[in-house]
Amino acid sequence: MGMSAGGWAVGGGAVVVLVATGAWAVRPVGADTHLWNQVRPVIEARLVDQSRGAGYGESEPGLAARWFCRAQEVDLEERDGLVRAGVSTLCLEYGVRAGRLVECGGAEVPQVLRLRREADGDYVVVSQEEPPDGAGGAEWLTSHFGHATTAAFDDAVPSTTLESAARTHFGLPADSPVTEC
């Protein structure tokens, strides 16, 4: 998976921090799957909404581009009506050119979101934090995830799910190759 120059603009500092610290997320053992299945779509929809307008492909003439985001749980806790979700997020911008799927940019960033259940039972994000760009990212990870949890950040969030969703969205065959924007 390649990154275009435009892709580095979105969260590039956080990606550098994560690469430097070796920090990526894996699903924790004993996680509350039911709760995660309720909050994950809310988190991913928010990520897509926040990414709109930030991509190279959206400004490229003749390219129908859109963002696809995935959140991977690192830690999840519900207390006093609030859910704290520590996640690794991957957002990629895909488009179609000449019948081929193209990746125009994106970033993988750790985040901490807090969500509240509304009266109708749906969750809403009430706060969202991510590491600062540049120096300080490693300290942010430790302060928000702790030493033991940051050690669990070993594998990148897989892009295959996002590629598959993009192929489906754009009506491309499942084996359609991905090229850069």
PDB file of C-alpha atoms in Angstrom:
ATOM      1  CA  MET A   1       0.000   0.000   0.000  1.00  0.00           C
ATOM      2  CA  GLY A   2       1.615   3.251  -1.058  1.00  0.00           C
ATOM      3  CA  MET A   3       1.026   6.707   0.288  1.00  0.00           C
ATOM      4  CA  SER A   4       0.818   9.691  -2.010  1.00  0.00           C
ATOM      5  CA  ALA A   5       2.250  13.024  -0.965  1.00  0.00           C
ATOM      6  CA  GLY A   6      -1.290  14.276  -0.337  1.00  0.00           C
ATOM      7  CA  GLY A   7      -1.924  11.366   2.004  1.00  0.00           C
ATOM      8  CA  TRP A   8       0.847  12.360   4.350  1.00  0.00           C
ATOM      9  CA  ALA A   9      -0.885  15.658   5.010  1.00  0.00           C
ATOM     10  CA  VAL A  10      -3.664  13.868   6.897  1.00  0.00           C
ATOM     11  CA  GLY A  11      -2.210  12.805  10.236  1.00  0.00           C
ATOM     12  CA  GLY A  12       1.309  12.466   8.917  1.00  0.00           C
ATOM     13  CA  GLY A  13       2.908  13.528  12.178  1.00  0.00           C
ATOM     14  CA  ALA A  14       1.038  10.860  14.106  1.00  0.00           C
ATOM     15  CA  VAL A  15       2.093   8.211  11.605  1.00  0.00           C
ATOM     16  CA  VAL A  16       5.732   9.194  12.071  1.00  0.00           C
ATOM     17  CA  VAL A  17       5.324   9.020  15.856  1.00  0.00           C
ATOM     18  CA  LEU A  18       3.772   5.565  15.597  1.00  0.00           C
ATOM     19  CA  VAL A  19       6.463   4.263  13.295  1.00  0.00           C
ATOM     20  CA  ALA A  20       9.160   5.667  15.557  1.00  0.00           C
ATOM     21  CA  THR A  21       7.644   4.080  18.663  1.00  0.00           C
ATOM     22  CA  GLY A  22       6.613   0.843  16.960  1.00  0.00           C
ATOM     23  CA  ALA A  23       3.048   1.448  18.110  1.00  0.00           C
ATOM     24  CA  TRP A  24       0.069  -0.106  16.323  1.00  0.00           C
ATOM     25  CA  ALA A  25      -3.072  -1.732  17.672  1.00  0.00           C
ATOM     26  CA  VAL A  26      -4.348  -5.266  18.146  1.00  0.00           C
ATOM     27  CA  ARG A  27      -7.701  -6.385  19.534  1.00  0.00           C
ATOM     28  CA  PRO A  28      -7.429  -6.916  23.286  1.00  0.00           C
ATOM     29  CA  VAL A  29      -8.205 -10.243  24.905  1.00  0.00           C
ATOM     30  CA  GLY A  30     -11.465 -10.326  26.862  1.00  0.00           C
ATOM     31  CA  ALA A  31     -12.916  -7.259  25.146  1.00  0.00           C
ATOM     32  CA  ASP A  32     -16.648  -6.480  25.416  1.00  0.00           C
ATOM     33  CA  THR A  33     -17.667  -7.501  21.898  1.00  0.00           C
ATOM     34  CA  HIS A  34     -21.305  -6.418  22.313  1.00  0.00           C
ATOM     35  CA  LEU A  35     -20.327  -2.902  23.437  1.00  0.00           C
ATOM     36  CA  TRP A  36     -17.657  -2.643  20.719  1.00  0.00           C
ATOM     37  CA  ASN A  37     -20.221  -3.635  18.064  1.00  0.00           C
ATOM     38  CA  GLN A  38     -22.424  -0.764  19.271  1.00  0.00           C
ATOM     39  CA  VAL A  39     -19.797   1.988  19.376  1.00  0.00           C
ATOM     40  CA  ARG A  40     -17.599   1.004  16.438  1.00  0.00           C
ATOM     41  CA  PRO A  41     -20.030   2.154  13.695  1.00  0.00           C
ATOM     42  CA  VAL A  42     -20.439   5.513  15.474  1.00  0.00           C
ATOM     43  CA  ILE A  43     -16.667   5.970  15.694  1.00  0.00           C
ATOM     44  CA  GLU A  44     -16.105   4.979  12.063  1.00  0.00           C
ATOM     45  CA  ALA A  45     -18.900   7.262  10.786  1.00  0.00           C
ATOM     46  CA  ARG A  46     -17.349  10.171  12.690  1.00  0.00           C
ATOM     47  CA  LEU A  47     -13.941   9.424  11.189  1.00  0.00           C
ATOM     48  CA  VAL A  48     -15.386   9.420   7.652  1.00  0.00           C
ATOM     49  CA  ASP A  49     -17.210  12.715   8.314  1.00  0.00           C
ATOM     50  CA  GLN A  50     -14.018  14.311   9.662  1.00  0.00           C
ATOM     51  CA  SER A  51     -11.965  13.125   6.682  1.00  0.00           C
ATOM     52  CA  ARG A  52     -14.269  14.580   4.015  1.00  0.00           C
ATOM     53  CA  GLY A  53     -12.706  17.509   2.228  1.00  0.00           C
ATOM     54  CA  ALA A  54      -9.189  16.638   3.388  1.00  0.00           C
ATOM     55  CA  GLY A  55      -8.165  14.372   0.529  1.00  0.00           C
ATOM     56  CA  TYR A  56      -6.189  14.793  -2.644  1.00  0.00           C
ATOM     57  CA  GLY A  57      -8.612  12.615  -4.608  1.00  0.00           C
ATOM     58  CA  GLU A  58     -11.596  14.792  -3.754  1.00  0.00           C
ATOM     59  CA  SER A  59     -10.031  17.657  -5.706  1.00  0.00           C
ATOM     60  CA  GLU A  60      -8.767  15.526  -8.596  1.00  0.00           C
ATOM     61  CA  PRO A  61     -10.834  16.192 -11.775  1.00  0.00           C
ATOM     62  CA  GLY A  62     -12.698  13.152 -13.074  1.00  0.00           C
ATOM     63  CA  LEU A  63     -12.032  11.073  -9.970  1.00  0.00           C
ATOM     64  CA  ALA A  64     -14.969   9.951  -7.840  1.00  0.00           C
ATOM     65  CA  ALA A  65     -13.202   9.667  -4.481  1.00  0.00           C
ATOM     66  CA  ARG A  66     -14.445   8.933  -0.991  1.00  0.00           C
ATOM     67  CA  TRP A  67     -13.050   8.126   2.451  1.00  0.00           C
ATOM     68  CA  PHE A  68     -13.254   4.720   4.145  1.00  0.00           C
ATOM     69  CA  CYS A  69     -12.332   4.388   7.816  1.00  0.00           C
ATOM     70  CA  ARG A  70     -11.800   1.529  10.229  1.00  0.00           C
ATOM     71  CA  ALA A  71     -11.343   1.627  13.984  1.00  0.00           C
ATOM     72  CA  GLN A  72      -9.599  -1.184  15.800  1.00  0.00           C
ATOM     73  CA  GLU A  73     -10.136  -1.476  19.543  1.00  0.00           C
ATOM     74  CA  VAL A  74      -7.154  -1.211  21.851  1.00  0.00           C
ATOM     75  CA  ASP A  75      -9.081  -0.740  25.091  1.00  0.00           C
ATOM     76  CA  LEU A  76     -12.734  -0.234  25.920  1.00  0.00           C
ATOM     77  CA  GLU A  77     -14.345   0.669  29.218  1.00  0.00           C
ATOM     78  CA  GLU A  78     -17.834   1.759  30.243  1.00  0.00           C
ATOM     79  CA  ARG A  79     -18.228   3.744  33.465  1.00  0.00           C
ATOM     80  CA  ASP A  80     -20.855   6.149  34.790  1.00  0.00           C
ATOM     81  CA  GLY A  81     -22.722   6.304  31.486  1.00  0.00           C
ATOM     82  CA  LEU A  82     -19.619   7.044  29.396  1.00  0.00           C
ATOM     83  CA  VAL A  83     -17.672   4.683  27.162  1.00  0.00           C
ATOM     84  CA  ARG A  84     -13.943   5.285  26.778  1.00  0.00           C
ATOM     85  CA  ALA A  85     -12.704   3.747  23.537  1.00  0.00           C
ATOM     86  CA  GLY A  86      -8.958   3.669  22.943  1.00  0.00           C
ATOM     87  CA  VAL A  87      -8.581   2.853  19.257  1.00  0.00           C
ATOM     88  CA  SER A  88      -6.204   2.716  16.368  1.00  0.00           C
ATOM     89  CA  THR A  89      -7.866   4.267  13.338  1.00  0.00           C
ATOM     90  CA  LEU A  90      -7.121   3.878   9.669  1.00  0.00           C
ATOM     91  CA  CYS A  91      -8.715   6.192   7.121  1.00  0.00           C
ATOM     92  CA  LEU A  92      -7.939   5.808   3.426  1.00  0.00           C
ATOM     93  CA  GLU A  93      -9.219   7.779   0.481  1.00  0.00           C
ATOM     94  CA  TYR A  94     -10.093   5.662  -2.546  1.00  0.00           C
ATOM     95  CA  GLY A  95     -11.372   6.583  -5.957  1.00  0.00           C
ATOM     96  CA  VAL A  96     -11.832   5.076  -9.392  1.00  0.00           C
ATOM     97  CA  ARG A  97      -9.878   6.001 -12.498  1.00  0.00           C
ATOM     98  CA  ALA A  98     -10.277   4.136 -15.799  1.00  0.00           C
ATOM     99  CA  GLY A  99     -12.122   1.323 -14.038  1.00  0.00           C
ATOM    100  CA  ARG A 100      -9.343   0.807 -11.468  1.00  0.00           C
ATOM    101  CA  LEU A 101      -9.334   1.410  -7.733  1.00  0.00           C
ATOM    102  CA  VAL A 102      -6.861   4.114  -6.722  1.00  0.00           C
ATOM    103  CA  GLU A 103      -5.670   5.012  -3.227  1.00  0.00           C
ATOM    104  CA  CYS A 104      -5.166   8.727  -2.843  1.00  0.00           C
ATOM    105  CA  GLY A 105      -3.940   8.995   0.736  1.00  0.00           C
ATOM    106  CA  GLY A 106      -4.708   8.370   4.344  1.00  0.00           C
ATOM    107  CA  ALA A 107      -3.328   7.869   7.806  1.00  0.00           C
ATOM    108  CA  GLU A 108      -3.365   5.519  10.770  1.00  0.00           C
ATOM    109  CA  VAL A 109      -3.698   7.301  14.102  1.00  0.00           C
ATOM    110  CA  PRO A 110      -4.309   6.188  17.695  1.00  0.00           C
ATOM    111  CA  GLN A 111      -7.217   7.991  19.340  1.00  0.00           C
ATOM    112  CA  VAL A 112      -9.237   8.062  22.529  1.00  0.00           C
ATOM    113  CA  LEU A 113     -12.932   8.739  22.115  1.00  0.00           C
ATOM    114  CA  ARG A 114     -15.593   9.089  24.764  1.00  0.00           C
ATOM    115  CA  LEU A 115     -19.153   8.217  23.882  1.00  0.00           C
ATOM    116  CA  ARG A 116     -22.467   8.649  25.681  1.00  0.00           C
ATOM    117  CA  ARG A 117     -25.632   6.610  25.164  1.00  0.00           C
ATOM    118  CA  GLU A 118     -28.550   8.841  24.212  1.00  0.00           C
ATOM    119  CA  ALA A 119     -32.167   8.335  25.361  1.00  0.00           C
ATOM    120  CA  ASP A 120     -32.941   6.507  22.088  1.00  0.00           C
ATOM    121  CA  GLY A 121     -30.162   3.990  22.832  1.00  0.00           C
ATOM    122  CA  ASP A 122     -27.745   5.274  20.192  1.00  0.00           C
ATOM    123  CA  TYR A 123     -24.243   6.366  21.100  1.00  0.00           C
ATOM    124  CA  VAL A 124     -22.769   9.784  20.334  1.00  0.00           C
ATOM    125  CA  VAL A 125     -19.136  10.889  20.538  1.00  0.00           C
ATOM    126  CA  VAL A 126     -18.675  13.563  23.204  1.00  0.00           C
ATOM    127  CA  SER A 127     -14.880  13.911  23.000  1.00  0.00           C
ATOM    128  CA  GLN A 128     -11.999  12.798  20.830  1.00  0.00           C
ATOM    129  CA  GLU A 129      -8.235  13.027  21.341  1.00  0.00           C
ATOM    130  CA  GLU A 130      -5.232  12.066  19.242  1.00  0.00           C
ATOM    131  CA  PRO A 131      -1.493  12.517  19.674  1.00  0.00           C
ATOM    132  CA  PRO A 132       0.064  15.863  18.826  1.00  0.00           C
ATOM    133  CA  ASP A 133       1.969  16.187  15.572  1.00  0.00           C
ATOM    134  CA  GLY A 134       5.720  16.006  16.001  1.00  0.00           C
ATOM    135  CA  ALA A 135       7.423  15.536  19.348  1.00  0.00           C
ATOM    136  CA  GLY A 136       5.312  14.386  22.250  1.00  0.00           C
ATOM    137  CA  GLY A 137       3.483  11.542  20.511  1.00  0.00           C
ATOM    138  CA  ALA A 138       5.209   8.788  22.474  1.00  0.00           C
ATOM    139  CA  GLU A 139       4.404  10.521  25.754  1.00  0.00           C
ATOM    140  CA  TRP A 140       0.786  10.940  24.636  1.00  0.00           C
ATOM    141  CA  LEU A 141       0.531   7.204  23.891  1.00  0.00           C
ATOM    142  CA  THR A 142       1.886   6.277  27.308  1.00  0.00           C
ATOM    143  CA  SER A 143      -0.312   8.775  29.153  1.00  0.00           C
ATOM    144  CA  HIS A 144      -3.463   7.673  27.306  1.00  0.00           C
ATOM    145  CA  PHE A 145      -2.812   3.945  26.982  1.00  0.00           C
ATOM    146  CA  GLY A 146      -0.191   3.134  29.639  1.00  0.00           C
ATOM    147  CA  HIS A 147       3.053   1.217  29.189  1.00  0.00           C
ATOM    148  CA  ALA A 148       1.411  -2.221  29.125  1.00  0.00           C
ATOM    149  CA  THR A 149      -1.221  -1.222  26.570  1.00  0.00           C
ATOM    150  CA  THR A 150       1.167   0.591  24.222  1.00  0.00           C
ATOM    151  CA  ALA A 151       3.137  -2.653  24.061  1.00  0.00           C
ATOM    152  CA  ALA A 152       0.014  -4.173  22.454  1.00  0.00           C
ATOM    153  CA  PHE A 153       0.350  -1.791  19.473  1.00  0.00           C
ATOM    154  CA  ASP A 154       2.194  -4.240  17.215  1.00  0.00           C
ATOM    155  CA  ASP A 155       0.220  -4.747  13.998  1.00  0.00           C
ATOM    156  CA  ALA A 156      -1.129  -2.160  11.610  1.00  0.00           C
ATOM    157  CA  VAL A 157      -4.878  -1.926  11.117  1.00  0.00           C
ATOM    158  CA  PRO A 158      -5.370  -4.011   7.960  1.00  0.00           C
ATOM    159  CA  SER A 159      -6.312  -2.054   4.854  1.00  0.00           C
ATOM    160  CA  THR A 160      -7.842  -5.116   3.170  1.00  0.00           C
ATOM    161  CA  THR A 161     -11.259  -4.458   4.746  1.00  0.00           C
ATOM    162  CA  LEU A 162     -11.224  -0.879   3.477  1.00  0.00           C
ATOM    163  CA  GLU A 163     -10.071  -1.945   0.010  1.00  0.00           C
ATOM    164  CA  SER A 164     -12.889  -4.481  -0.134  1.00  0.00           C
ATOM    165  CA  ALA A 165     -15.456  -1.888   0.982  1.00  0.00           C
ATOM    166  CA  ALA A 166     -14.161   0.547  -1.649  1.00  0.00           C
ATOM    167  CA  ARG A 167     -14.342  -2.074  -4.412  1.00  0.00           C
ATOM    168  CA  THR A 168     -17.930  -2.879  -3.404  1.00  0.00           C
ATOM    169  CA  HIS A 169     -18.872   0.813  -3.176  1.00  0.00           C
ATOM    170  CA  PHE A 170     -17.486   1.550  -6.633  1.00  0.00           C
ATOM    171  CA  GLY A 171     -18.813  -1.696  -8.185  1.00  0.00           C
ATOM    172  CA  LEU A 172     -15.374  -3.121  -8.978  1.00  0.00           C
ATOM    173  CA  PRO A 173     -14.432  -6.821  -9.047  1.00  0.00           C
ATOM    174  CA  ALA A 174     -13.118  -8.270  -5.764  1.00  0.00           C
ATOM    175  CA  ASP A 175      -9.673  -8.841  -7.314  1.00  0.00           C
ATOM    176  CA  SER A 176      -9.350  -5.361  -8.793  1.00  0.00           C
ATOM    177  CA  PRO A 177      -5.791  -4.109  -8.129  1.00  0.00           C
ATOM    178  CA  VAL A 178      -5.111  -0.930  -6.149  1.00  0.00           C
ATOM    179  CA  THR A 179      -2.869   1.764  -7.607  1.00  0.00           C
ATOM    180  CA  GLU A 180      -1.819   5.182  -6.335  1.00  0.00           C
ATOM    181  CA  CYS A 181      -3.747   8.355  -7.162  1.00  0.00           C
TER     182      CYS A 181
END
